[in-house]
């Protein structure tokens, strides 16, 4: 067996911090090749090594060198698509670790592009989870989607405005995708309304990033209205498995 962790960490550090452009590009090419090799091997131990490197891959996807950012943005989405196939496995640690890293990156305090790419990854994960699984599997084995939504909702109520901003961006990205699946719509859409409205309400409590957060919250609410109009027959039926929420007042 080849142990990648130490090797990948050292190479990634060179790719992210080296001032030597040639050395930086070589390190990036090597990381990309190793990641493709890991995906091709379909080995759980190697997958863990890949997730271990994911945070650095996300940052490289935001690199100022366009040649590097394009390569790693493509690689990042490929990893998310591949991992979404494993998302039906109950409490798969690699999938949950990946989602945690991506959601955390979507609340970056300093990097706008990092927030955008990370939230897009969440959208890609849900879209490809729906694409790669049957309706029965989505209904019975979508614990990773539940985990993802619960983490985003938790950030919606967070006192840190950047957490709420990340949540607003993510909800705006995923509502339209989720509205295309009947089970996910029935299970989660109404509770997401509560958190979108909570985000908007929070703008009047904490003024930091007020306009930006409100803007994403407003977009998310418009997406929500379209989702409700599209699925009103499903949502008008009683479902005891939906969450019940306290008043927003």
CSV table of C-alpha atoms in Angstrom, one decimal:
chain,number,residue,atom,x,y,z
A,1,UNK,CA,0.0,0.0,0.0
A,2,UNK,CA,1.1,3.5,-0.7
A,3,UNK,CA,0.5,6.0,2.1
A,4,UNK,CA,-0.3,9.4,0.5
A,5,UNK,CA,-1.1,11.7,3.5
A,6,UNK,CA,2.4,13.0,4.3
A,7,UNK,CA,3.4,13.2,0.6
A,8,UNK,CA,0.2,15.0,-0.4
A,9,UNK,CA,0.5,17.5,2.4
A,10,UNK,CA,4.1,18.5,1.4
A,11,UNK,CA,3.2,18.8,-2.2
A,12,UNK,CA,0.1,20.8,-1.5
A,13,UNK,CA,2.1,23.2,0.7
A,14,UNK,CA,4.5,23.8,-2.2
A,15,UNK,CA,1.5,24.4,-4.6
A,16,UNK,CA,-0.1,26.9,-2.3
A,17,UNK,CA,2.9,28.8,-0.9
A,18,UNK,CA,5.8,28.6,-3.4
A,19,UNK,CA,6.9,31.8,-4.9
A,20,UNK,CA,8.6,29.9,-7.7
A,21,UNK,CA,6.1,29.7,-10.5
A,22,UNK,CA,7.6,26.7,-12.2
A,23,UNK,CA,7.8,24.7,-8.9
A,24,UNK,CA,4.2,25.8,-8.0
A,25,UNK,CA,2.8,24.5,-11.4
A,26,UNK,CA,4.7,21.2,-11.1
A,27,UNK,CA,3.3,20.6,-7.6
A,28,UNK,CA,-0.2,21.4,-8.9
A,29,UNK,CA,0.2,19.0,-11.8
A,30,UNK,CA,1.4,16.3,-9.4
A,31,UNK,CA,-1.5,16.8,-7.0
A,32,UNK,CA,-4.0,16.6,-9.8
A,33,UNK,CA,-2.5,13.4,-11.2
A,34,UNK,CA,-2.5,11.8,-7.7
A,35,UNK,CA,-6.1,12.8,-7.1
A,36,UNK,CA,-7.2,11.3,-10.5
A,37,UNK,CA,-5.2,8.1,-9.5
A,38,UNK,CA,-7.0,7.9,-6.2
A,39,UNK,CA,-10.4,8.3,-7.8
A,40,UNK,CA,-9.5,5.6,-10.3
A,41,UNK,CA,-8.4,3.1,-7.6
A,42,UNK,CA,-11.8,3.2,-5.8
A,43,UNK,CA,-10.1,2.4,-2.6
A,44,UNK,CA,-11.6,3.6,0.7
A,45,UNK,CA,-8.2,4.2,2.3
A,46,UNK,CA,-7.1,6.3,-0.6
A,47,UNK,CA,-10.4,8.2,-0.6
A,48,UNK,CA,-9.7,9.3,3.0
A,49,UNK,CA,-6.4,10.7,1.8
A,50,UNK,CA,-8.3,12.6,-0.9
A,51,UNK,CA,-10.7,14.1,1.6
A,52,UNK,CA,-7.7,15.0,3.8
A,53,UNK,CA,-6.5,17.1,1.0
A,54,UNK,CA,-9.9,18.6,0.0
A,55,UNK,CA,-9.5,21.9,1.9
A,56,UNK,CA,-6.3,22.7,0.0
A,57,UNK,CA,-7.9,21.7,-3.3
A,58,UNK,CA,-10.8,24.2,-2.7
A,59,UNK,CA,-8.2,26.9,-2.0
A,60,UNK,CA,-6.3,26.0,-5.2
A,61,UNK,CA,-9.6,26.3,-7.1
A,62,UNK,CA,-9.6,30.0,-6.0
A,63,UNK,CA,-5.9,30.6,-6.9
A,64,UNK,CA,-5.0,33.9,-8.5
A,65,UNK,CA,-3.3,31.9,-11.3
A,66,UNK,CA,-6.1,31.2,-13.7
A,67,UNK,CA,-4.4,28.1,-15.2
A,68,UNK,CA,-4.4,26.6,-11.7
A,69,UNK,CA,-7.8,27.7,-10.6
A,70,UNK,CA,-9.5,26.3,-13.7
A,71,UNK,CA,-7.8,22.9,-13.3
A,72,UNK,CA,-8.7,22.6,-9.6
A,73,UNK,CA,-12.2,23.9,-9.9
A,74,UNK,CA,-12.9,21.2,-12.5
A,75,UNK,CA,-11.2,18.6,-10.3
A,76,UNK,CA,-13.1,19.8,-7.2
A,77,UNK,CA,-16.5,19.3,-8.9
A,78,UNK,CA,-15.4,15.9,-10.2
A,79,UNK,CA,-14.6,14.8,-6.7
A,80,UNK,CA,-18.0,16.1,-5.4
A,81,UNK,CA,-19.8,14.3,-8.3
A,82,UNK,CA,-17.9,11.1,-7.5
A,83,UNK,CA,-18.5,11.3,-3.7
A,84,UNK,CA,-22.2,11.9,-4.3
A,85,UNK,CA,-22.5,8.3,-5.5
A,86,UNK,CA,-21.3,7.2,-2.0
A,87,UNK,CA,-23.8,9.6,-0.4
A,88,UNK,CA,-26.4,6.8,0.0
A,89,UNK,CA,-24.2,4.9,2.3
A,90,UNK,CA,-25.3,5.4,5.9
A,91,UNK,CA,-23.0,7.8,7.8
A,92,UNK,CA,-20.1,7.4,5.3
A,93,UNK,CA,-17.3,9.3,7.1
A,94,UNK,CA,-15.6,10.5,4.0
A,95,UNK,CA,-18.8,12.0,2.5
A,96,UNK,CA,-19.7,13.7,5.8
A,97,UNK,CA,-16.2,15.0,6.1
A,98,UNK,CA,-16.3,16.4,2.6
A,99,UNK,CA,-19.6,18.1,3.2
A,100,UNK,CA,-18.4,19.6,6.5
A,101,UNK,CA,-15.3,21.1,4.8
A,102,UNK,CA,-17.3,22.5,2.0
A,103,UNK,CA,-20.0,24.0,4.2
A,104,UNK,CA,-17.3,25.5,6.5
A,105,UNK,CA,-15.6,27.0,3.4
A,106,UNK,CA,-18.8,28.6,2.3
A,107,UNK,CA,-18.6,30.9,5.3
A,108,UNK,CA,-15.1,32.2,4.6
A,109,UNK,CA,-14.6,35.6,6.1
A,110,UNK,CA,-12.1,36.9,3.6
A,111,UNK,CA,-12.5,35.1,0.3
A,112,UNK,CA,-15.6,35.8,-1.8
A,113,UNK,CA,-14.6,33.3,-4.5
A,114,UNK,CA,-14.2,30.6,-1.9
A,115,UNK,CA,-17.7,31.2,-0.7
A,116,UNK,CA,-19.1,31.0,-4.2
A,117,UNK,CA,-17.2,27.9,-5.2
A,118,UNK,CA,-18.0,26.1,-2.0
A,119,UNK,CA,-21.7,26.8,-2.2
A,120,UNK,CA,-21.7,25.7,-5.8
A,121,UNK,CA,-20.1,22.4,-4.7
A,122,UNK,CA,-23.1,21.9,-2.3
A,123,UNK,CA,-25.5,22.5,-5.3
A,124,UNK,CA,-23.5,20.1,-7.4
A,125,UNK,CA,-23.6,17.4,-4.6
A,126,UNK,CA,-27.4,17.5,-4.3
A,127,UNK,CA,-27.9,17.7,-8.1
A,128,UNK,CA,-25.7,14.7,-8.7
A,129,UNK,CA,-27.1,12.8,-5.7
A,130,UNK,CA,-30.5,13.1,-7.3
A,131,UNK,CA,-29.1,12.2,-10.7
A,132,UNK,CA,-27.3,9.1,-9.6
A,133,UNK,CA,-29.9,7.5,-7.3
A,134,UNK,CA,-33.4,6.2,-7.8
A,135,UNK,CA,-36.5,7.7,-6.1
A,136,UNK,CA,-36.6,4.8,-3.6
A,137,UNK,CA,-32.9,5.3,-2.7
A,138,UNK,CA,-33.4,9.1,-2.2
A,139,UNK,CA,-36.4,8.4,0.0
A,140,UNK,CA,-34.7,5.7,2.1
A,141,UNK,CA,-31.0,6.6,2.1
A,142,UNK,CA,-30.6,10.3,1.9
A,143,UNK,CA,-29.0,10.8,5.3
A,144,UNK,CA,-26.1,12.8,3.8
A,145,UNK,CA,-28.6,15.3,2.3
A,146,UNK,CA,-30.2,15.6,5.7
A,147,UNK,CA,-26.8,16.2,7.3
A,148,UNK,CA,-25.9,18.8,4.7
A,149,UNK,CA,-29.2,20.7,5.2
A,150,UNK,CA,-29.0,20.6,9.0
A,151,UNK,CA,-25.5,22.1,8.9
A,152,UNK,CA,-26.6,24.9,6.6
A,153,UNK,CA,-29.7,25.5,8.8
A,154,UNK,CA,-27.5,25.6,11.9
A,155,UNK,CA,-25.4,28.3,10.3
A,156,UNK,CA,-28.6,30.3,9.5
A,157,UNK,CA,-29.1,30.8,13.2
A,158,UNK,CA,-25.4,31.5,14.0
A,159,UNK,CA,-24.5,34.8,15.6
A,160,UNK,CA,-21.5,35.1,13.2
A,161,UNK,CA,-22.7,37.1,10.2
A,162,UNK,CA,-20.4,35.2,7.9
A,163,UNK,CA,-22.0,31.9,8.9
A,164,UNK,CA,-25.4,33.4,8.1
A,165,UNK,CA,-24.0,34.7,4.8
A,166,UNK,CA,-22.7,31.3,3.9
A,167,UNK,CA,-26.0,29.7,4.8
A,168,UNK,CA,-28.0,32.3,2.7
A,169,UNK,CA,-25.7,31.6,-0.3
A,170,UNK,CA,-26.1,27.9,0.0
A,171,UNK,CA,-29.8,28.0,0.4
A,172,UNK,CA,-30.1,30.2,-2.6
A,173,UNK,CA,-28.1,27.7,-4.6
A,174,UNK,CA,-29.9,24.5,-3.6
A,175,UNK,CA,-33.6,25.4,-3.4
A,176,UNK,CA,-34.2,25.2,-7.2
A,177,UNK,CA,-32.4,21.8,-7.4
A,178,UNK,CA,-34.3,20.4,-4.5
A,179,UNK,CA,-37.6,21.6,-5.9
A,180,UNK,CA,-37.1,19.1,-8.8
A,181,UNK,CA,-37.3,16.1,-6.4
A,182,UNK,CA,-40.7,15.3,-4.8
A,183,UNK,CA,-39.4,13.6,-1.7
A,184,UNK,CA,-36.8,16.3,-0.9
A,185,UNK,CA,-39.4,19.0,-1.6
A,186,UNK,CA,-42.0,17.4,0.7
A,187,UNK,CA,-39.4,16.7,3.5
A,188,UNK,CA,-37.4,19.9,3.5
A,189,UNK,CA,-38.8,22.8,1.5
A,190,UNK,CA,-41.2,24.2,4.2
A,191,UNK,CA,-38.6,24.1,6.9
A,192,UNK,CA,-36.0,25.9,4.7
A,193,UNK,CA,-38.6,28.7,4.4
A,194,UNK,CA,-38.3,29.2,8.2
A,195,UNK,CA,-34.5,29.5,8.0
A,196,UNK,CA,-34.5,31.8,5.0
A,197,UNK,CA,-36.9,34.1,6.9
A,198,UNK,CA,-34.7,33.8,10.1
A,199,UNK,CA,-31.7,34.9,8.0
A,200,UNK,CA,-33.6,37.9,6.7
A,201,UNK,CA,-34.8,38.7,10.2
A,202,UNK,CA,-31.3,38.5,11.5
A,203,UNK,CA,-30.3,41.3,9.2
A,204,UNK,CA,-32.2,43.8,11.4
A,205,UNK,CA,-30.5,42.5,14.5
A,206,UNK,CA,-26.8,42.6,13.4
A,207,UNK,CA,-26.0,45.2,10.8
A,208,UNK,CA,-22.7,43.7,9.7
A,209,UNK,CA,-23.0,42.4,6.1
A,210,UNK,CA,-26.6,43.4,6.3
A,211,UNK,CA,-27.2,44.3,2.6
A,212,UNK,CA,-25.2,41.3,1.2
A,213,UNK,CA,-27.0,38.8,3.5
A,214,UNK,CA,-30.4,40.3,2.8
A,215,UNK,CA,-29.7,40.2,-0.9
A,216,UNK,CA,-29.0,36.5,-0.9
A,217,UNK,CA,-31.9,35.9,1.5
A,218,UNK,CA,-34.3,37.8,-0.9
A,219,UNK,CA,-33.1,35.7,-3.8
A,220,UNK,CA,-33.6,32.5,-1.8
A,221,UNK,CA,-37.1,33.6,-0.9
A,222,UNK,CA,-37.9,34.2,-4.6
A,223,UNK,CA,-36.6,30.7,-5.4
A,224,UNK,CA,-38.7,29.4,-2.6
A,225,UNK,CA,-41.9,30.9,-4.0
A,226,UNK,CA,-41.2,29.3,-7.4
A,227,UNK,CA,-40.6,25.9,-5.6
A,228,UNK,CA,-43.9,26.2,-3.7
A,229,UNK,CA,-45.8,27.2,-6.9
A,230,UNK,CA,-44.3,24.2,-8.7
A,231,UNK,CA,-45.0,21.7,-5.8
A,232,UNK,CA,-48.1,23.2,-4.1
A,233,UNK,CA,-50.1,19.9,-4.5
A,234,UNK,CA,-47.4,18.0,-2.5
A,235,UNK,CA,-46.9,20.7,0.1
A,236,UNK,CA,-50.7,21.1,0.7
A,237,UNK,CA,-50.9,17.6,2.0
A,238,UNK,CA,-50.2,16.8,5.7
A,239,UNK,CA,-46.8,15.1,6.4
A,240,UNK,CA,-46.1,14.2,10.1
A,241,UNK,CA,-42.4,13.7,9.3
A,242,UNK,CA,-41.9,17.4,8.5
A,243,UNK,CA,-40.3,19.5,11.3
A,244,UNK,CA,-42.5,22.0,13.3
A,245,UNK,CA,-41.0,25.4,14.1
A,246,UNK,CA,-41.5,28.1,16.6
A,247,UNK,CA,-42.9,31.5,15.6
A,248,UNK,CA,-40.4,33.9,14.1
A,249,UNK,CA,-41.9,36.7,16.2
